[in-house]
């Protein structure tokens, strides 16, 4: 898994810090299936009659500046990627509303990464979630 994450490094100095958990499955209580692909991306396909989530990774980050991206060109309120810390979403809707989110941490923080689907979602998209520490 680390090798696949490394395949999405920007260059020698900017490493992708996001190692996905490789757990295929249906987004909780929906018909949207998250499937990991051999290139380190994920296929998100199906329909949802409610808003729900599926965890794809967790990572502990040191203080610093970061950027998170990996999904674009989708309609708002369909599907997205999200970051959570301390049981609060702090980077919602990466994909539709924001193609990239930049954030700064002031202390070591465990981050959860999710796929989010919205009510009435009918999706068939590929995402390549990446997380970089910015200099």
PDB file of C-alpha atoms in Angstrom:
ATOM      1  CA  UNK A   1       0.000   0.000   0.000  1.00  0.00           C
ATOM      2  CA  UNK A   2       2.857   2.365   0.800  1.00  0.00           C
ATOM      3  CA  UNK A   3       4.328   1.643  -2.638  1.00  0.00           C
ATOM      4  CA  UNK A   4       1.047   2.650  -4.326  1.00  0.00           C
ATOM      5  CA  UNK A   5       0.886   5.844  -2.255  1.00  0.00           C
ATOM      6  CA  UNK A   6       4.452   6.624  -3.328  1.00  0.00           C
ATOM      7  CA  UNK A   7       3.440   6.263  -6.976  1.00  0.00           C
ATOM      8  CA  UNK A   8       1.467   9.499  -6.472  1.00  0.00           C
ATOM      9  CA  UNK A   9       4.407  11.507  -5.082  1.00  0.00           C
ATOM     10  CA  UNK A  10       4.816  14.883  -6.784  1.00  0.00           C
ATOM     11  CA  UNK A  11       8.607  14.554  -6.805  1.00  0.00           C
ATOM     12  CA  UNK A  12      11.472  13.396  -4.562  1.00  0.00           C
ATOM     13  CA  UNK A  13      10.746  16.104  -1.996  1.00  0.00           C
ATOM     14  CA  UNK A  14       6.930  16.092  -1.976  1.00  0.00           C
ATOM     15  CA  UNK A  15       5.690  12.685  -0.903  1.00  0.00           C
ATOM     16  CA  UNK A  16       2.072  11.557  -0.867  1.00  0.00           C
ATOM     17  CA  UNK A  17       1.377  10.916   2.833  1.00  0.00           C
ATOM     18  CA  UNK A  18      -1.988   9.228   2.303  1.00  0.00           C
ATOM     19  CA  UNK A  19      -1.863   5.431   2.475  1.00  0.00           C
ATOM     20  CA  UNK A  20      -5.369   4.104   1.770  1.00  0.00           C
ATOM     21  CA  UNK A  21      -6.846   1.280   3.869  1.00  0.00           C
ATOM     22  CA  UNK A  22      -7.854  -0.907   0.875  1.00  0.00           C
ATOM     23  CA  UNK A  23     -11.212  -1.900   2.394  1.00  0.00           C
ATOM     24  CA  UNK A  24     -13.725  -2.323  -0.438  1.00  0.00           C
ATOM     25  CA  UNK A  25     -17.354  -1.996   0.580  1.00  0.00           C
ATOM     26  CA  UNK A  26     -20.677  -0.240   0.417  1.00  0.00           C
ATOM     27  CA  UNK A  27     -20.856   3.266   1.814  1.00  0.00           C
ATOM     28  CA  UNK A  28     -22.792   2.763   5.050  1.00  0.00           C
ATOM     29  CA  UNK A  29     -26.485   1.994   4.379  1.00  0.00           C
ATOM     30  CA  UNK A  30     -26.340   2.852   0.660  1.00  0.00           C
ATOM     31  CA  UNK A  31     -25.922   1.123  -2.697  1.00  0.00           C
ATOM     32  CA  UNK A  32     -22.699   3.020  -3.444  1.00  0.00           C
ATOM     33  CA  UNK A  33     -19.690   0.706  -3.640  1.00  0.00           C
ATOM     34  CA  UNK A  34     -16.097   1.857  -3.051  1.00  0.00           C
ATOM     35  CA  UNK A  35     -13.579  -0.371  -4.830  1.00  0.00           C
ATOM     36  CA  UNK A  36      -9.820   0.032  -4.765  1.00  0.00           C
ATOM     37  CA  UNK A  37      -8.043  -0.118  -8.123  1.00  0.00           C
ATOM     38  CA  UNK A  38      -4.562  -1.454  -8.835  1.00  0.00           C
ATOM     39  CA  UNK A  39      -3.148   2.033  -9.515  1.00  0.00           C
ATOM     40  CA  UNK A  40      -3.982   3.289  -6.001  1.00  0.00           C
ATOM     41  CA  UNK A  41      -7.191   5.078  -6.973  1.00  0.00           C
ATOM     42  CA  UNK A  42     -10.752   4.234  -5.937  1.00  0.00           C
ATOM     43  CA  UNK A  43     -13.892   3.681  -7.995  1.00  0.00           C
ATOM     44  CA  UNK A  44     -17.061   5.077  -6.379  1.00  0.00           C
ATOM     45  CA  UNK A  45     -20.194   3.780  -8.070  1.00  0.00           C
ATOM     46  CA  UNK A  46     -23.876   3.419  -7.218  1.00  0.00           C
ATOM     47  CA  UNK A  47     -26.874   5.226  -5.769  1.00  0.00           C
ATOM     48  CA  UNK A  48     -27.712   6.564  -2.329  1.00  0.00           C
ATOM     49  CA  UNK A  49     -31.008   7.561  -0.783  1.00  0.00           C
ATOM     50  CA  UNK A  50     -29.298   9.241   2.192  1.00  0.00           C
ATOM     51  CA  UNK A  51     -26.104  11.039   3.084  1.00  0.00           C
ATOM     52  CA  UNK A  52     -23.434   8.647   4.303  1.00  0.00           C
ATOM     53  CA  UNK A  53     -19.682   8.012   4.516  1.00  0.00           C
ATOM     54  CA  UNK A  54     -17.033   5.337   3.976  1.00  0.00           C
ATOM     55  CA  UNK A  55     -13.586   5.530   5.654  1.00  0.00           C
ATOM     56  CA  UNK A  56     -10.686   5.182   3.243  1.00  0.00           C
ATOM     57  CA  UNK A  57      -7.690   6.123   5.416  1.00  0.00           C
ATOM     58  CA  UNK A  58      -6.354   7.508   8.643  1.00  0.00           C
ATOM     59  CA  UNK A  59      -3.052   9.284   9.062  1.00  0.00           C
ATOM     60  CA  UNK A  60      -1.253  11.063  11.894  1.00  0.00           C
ATOM     61  CA  UNK A  61       0.190  14.382  10.784  1.00  0.00           C
ATOM     62  CA  UNK A  62       2.784  16.574  12.450  1.00  0.00           C
ATOM     63  CA  UNK A  63       2.321  20.359  12.714  1.00  0.00           C
ATOM     64  CA  UNK A  64       2.668  22.049   9.345  1.00  0.00           C
ATOM     65  CA  UNK A  65       0.920  23.052   6.128  1.00  0.00           C
ATOM     66  CA  UNK A  66      -0.779  20.420   3.947  1.00  0.00           C
ATOM     67  CA  UNK A  67      -2.840  20.080   0.779  1.00  0.00           C
ATOM     68  CA  UNK A  68      -5.503  17.438   0.091  1.00  0.00           C
ATOM     69  CA  UNK A  69      -7.085  16.619  -3.276  1.00  0.00           C
ATOM     70  CA  UNK A  70      -8.017  13.777  -5.584  1.00  0.00           C
ATOM     71  CA  UNK A  71     -11.501  14.244  -7.022  1.00  0.00           C
ATOM     72  CA  UNK A  72     -12.689  16.808  -9.544  1.00  0.00           C
ATOM     73  CA  UNK A  73     -15.292  17.635 -12.167  1.00  0.00           C
ATOM     74  CA  UNK A  74     -18.316  16.357 -10.271  1.00  0.00           C
ATOM     75  CA  UNK A  75     -21.637  17.939  -9.427  1.00  0.00           C
ATOM     76  CA  UNK A  76     -22.049  19.488  -5.995  1.00  0.00           C
ATOM     77  CA  UNK A  77     -23.919  17.389  -3.405  1.00  0.00           C
ATOM     78  CA  UNK A  78     -23.264  14.073  -5.162  1.00  0.00           C
ATOM     79  CA  UNK A  79     -20.000  12.574  -3.919  1.00  0.00           C
ATOM     80  CA  UNK A  80     -16.834  13.969  -2.383  1.00  0.00           C
ATOM     81  CA  UNK A  81     -13.819  13.412  -0.171  1.00  0.00           C
ATOM     82  CA  UNK A  82     -13.625  14.717   3.379  1.00  0.00           C
ATOM     83  CA  UNK A  83     -11.156  15.105   6.223  1.00  0.00           C
ATOM     84  CA  UNK A  84     -12.100  14.800   9.874  1.00  0.00           C
ATOM     85  CA  UNK A  85     -10.216  15.479  13.086  1.00  0.00           C
ATOM     86  CA  UNK A  86     -11.508  15.441  16.657  1.00  0.00           C
ATOM     87  CA  UNK A  87     -14.909  14.189  15.371  1.00  0.00           C
ATOM     88  CA  UNK A  88     -15.374  17.308  13.231  1.00  0.00           C
ATOM     89  CA  UNK A  89     -15.299  17.668   9.461  1.00  0.00           C
ATOM     90  CA  UNK A  90     -12.788  20.343   8.572  1.00  0.00           C
ATOM     91  CA  UNK A  91     -12.295  19.813   4.837  1.00  0.00           C
ATOM     92  CA  UNK A  92     -15.723  18.916   3.456  1.00  0.00           C
ATOM     93  CA  UNK A  93     -16.703  18.340  -0.161  1.00  0.00           C
ATOM     94  CA  UNK A  94     -13.308  18.016  -1.771  1.00  0.00           C
ATOM     95  CA  UNK A  95     -14.242  17.372  -5.364  1.00  0.00           C
ATOM     96  CA  UNK A  96     -17.262  19.487  -6.102  1.00  0.00           C
ATOM     97  CA  UNK A  97     -16.944  22.565  -3.916  1.00  0.00           C
ATOM     98  CA  UNK A  98     -13.153  22.438  -3.577  1.00  0.00           C
ATOM     99  CA  UNK A  99     -10.772  20.601  -5.866  1.00  0.00           C
ATOM    100  CA  UNK A 100      -7.962  21.135  -3.369  1.00  0.00           C
ATOM    101  CA  UNK A 101      -7.995  22.057   0.297  1.00  0.00           C
ATOM    102  CA  UNK A 102      -4.988  23.587   2.038  1.00  0.00           C
ATOM    103  CA  UNK A 103      -4.798  23.556   5.820  1.00  0.00           C
ATOM    104  CA  UNK A 104      -2.347  24.121   8.661  1.00  0.00           C
ATOM    105  CA  UNK A 105      -2.029  22.019  11.789  1.00  0.00           C
ATOM    106  CA  UNK A 106      -0.560  23.479  14.962  1.00  0.00           C
ATOM    107  CA  UNK A 107      -0.225  20.157  16.790  1.00  0.00           C
ATOM    108  CA  UNK A 108       0.126  16.475  15.931  1.00  0.00           C
ATOM    109  CA  UNK A 109      -3.314  15.340  14.764  1.00  0.00           C
ATOM    110  CA  UNK A 110      -4.907  12.075  13.676  1.00  0.00           C
ATOM    111  CA  UNK A 111      -6.880  12.667  10.481  1.00  0.00           C
ATOM    112  CA  UNK A 112      -9.639  10.407   9.164  1.00  0.00           C
ATOM    113  CA  UNK A 113     -10.327  10.444   5.421  1.00  0.00           C
ATOM    114  CA  UNK A 114     -13.787   9.585   4.057  1.00  0.00           C
ATOM    115  CA  UNK A 115     -15.753   9.281   0.858  1.00  0.00           C
ATOM    116  CA  UNK A 116     -19.061  11.113   1.361  1.00  0.00           C
ATOM    117  CA  UNK A 117     -22.168  10.469  -0.713  1.00  0.00           C
ATOM    118  CA  UNK A 118     -25.290  12.596  -0.644  1.00  0.00           C
ATOM    119  CA  UNK A 119     -28.968  11.771  -0.807  1.00  0.00           C
ATOM    120  CA  UNK A 120     -30.021  11.065  -4.402  1.00  0.00           C
ATOM    121  CA  UNK A 121     -26.399  10.459  -5.418  1.00  0.00           C
ATOM    122  CA  UNK A 122     -26.060   8.467  -8.631  1.00  0.00           C
ATOM    123  CA  UNK A 123     -22.319   8.322  -9.116  1.00  0.00           C
ATOM    124  CA  UNK A 124     -19.680   6.573 -11.168  1.00  0.00           C
ATOM    125  CA  UNK A 125     -16.363   8.340 -10.539  1.00  0.00           C
ATOM    126  CA  UNK A 126     -12.690   7.595 -10.014  1.00  0.00           C
ATOM    127  CA  UNK A 127     -10.824   9.378  -7.221  1.00  0.00           C
ATOM    128  CA  UNK A 128      -7.125   9.425  -6.450  1.00  0.00           C
ATOM    129  CA  UNK A 129      -6.909  10.898  -2.937  1.00  0.00           C
ATOM    130  CA  UNK A 130      -3.537  12.447  -2.125  1.00  0.00           C
ATOM    131  CA  UNK A 131      -2.200  14.388   0.835  1.00  0.00           C
ATOM    132  CA  UNK A 132       1.005  16.418   0.642  1.00  0.00           C
ATOM    133  CA  UNK A 133       2.987  18.365   3.189  1.00  0.00           C
ATOM    134  CA  UNK A 134       3.699  21.786   1.701  1.00  0.00           C
ATOM    135  CA  UNK A 135       7.024  23.531   2.278  1.00  0.00           C
TER     136      UNK A 135
END
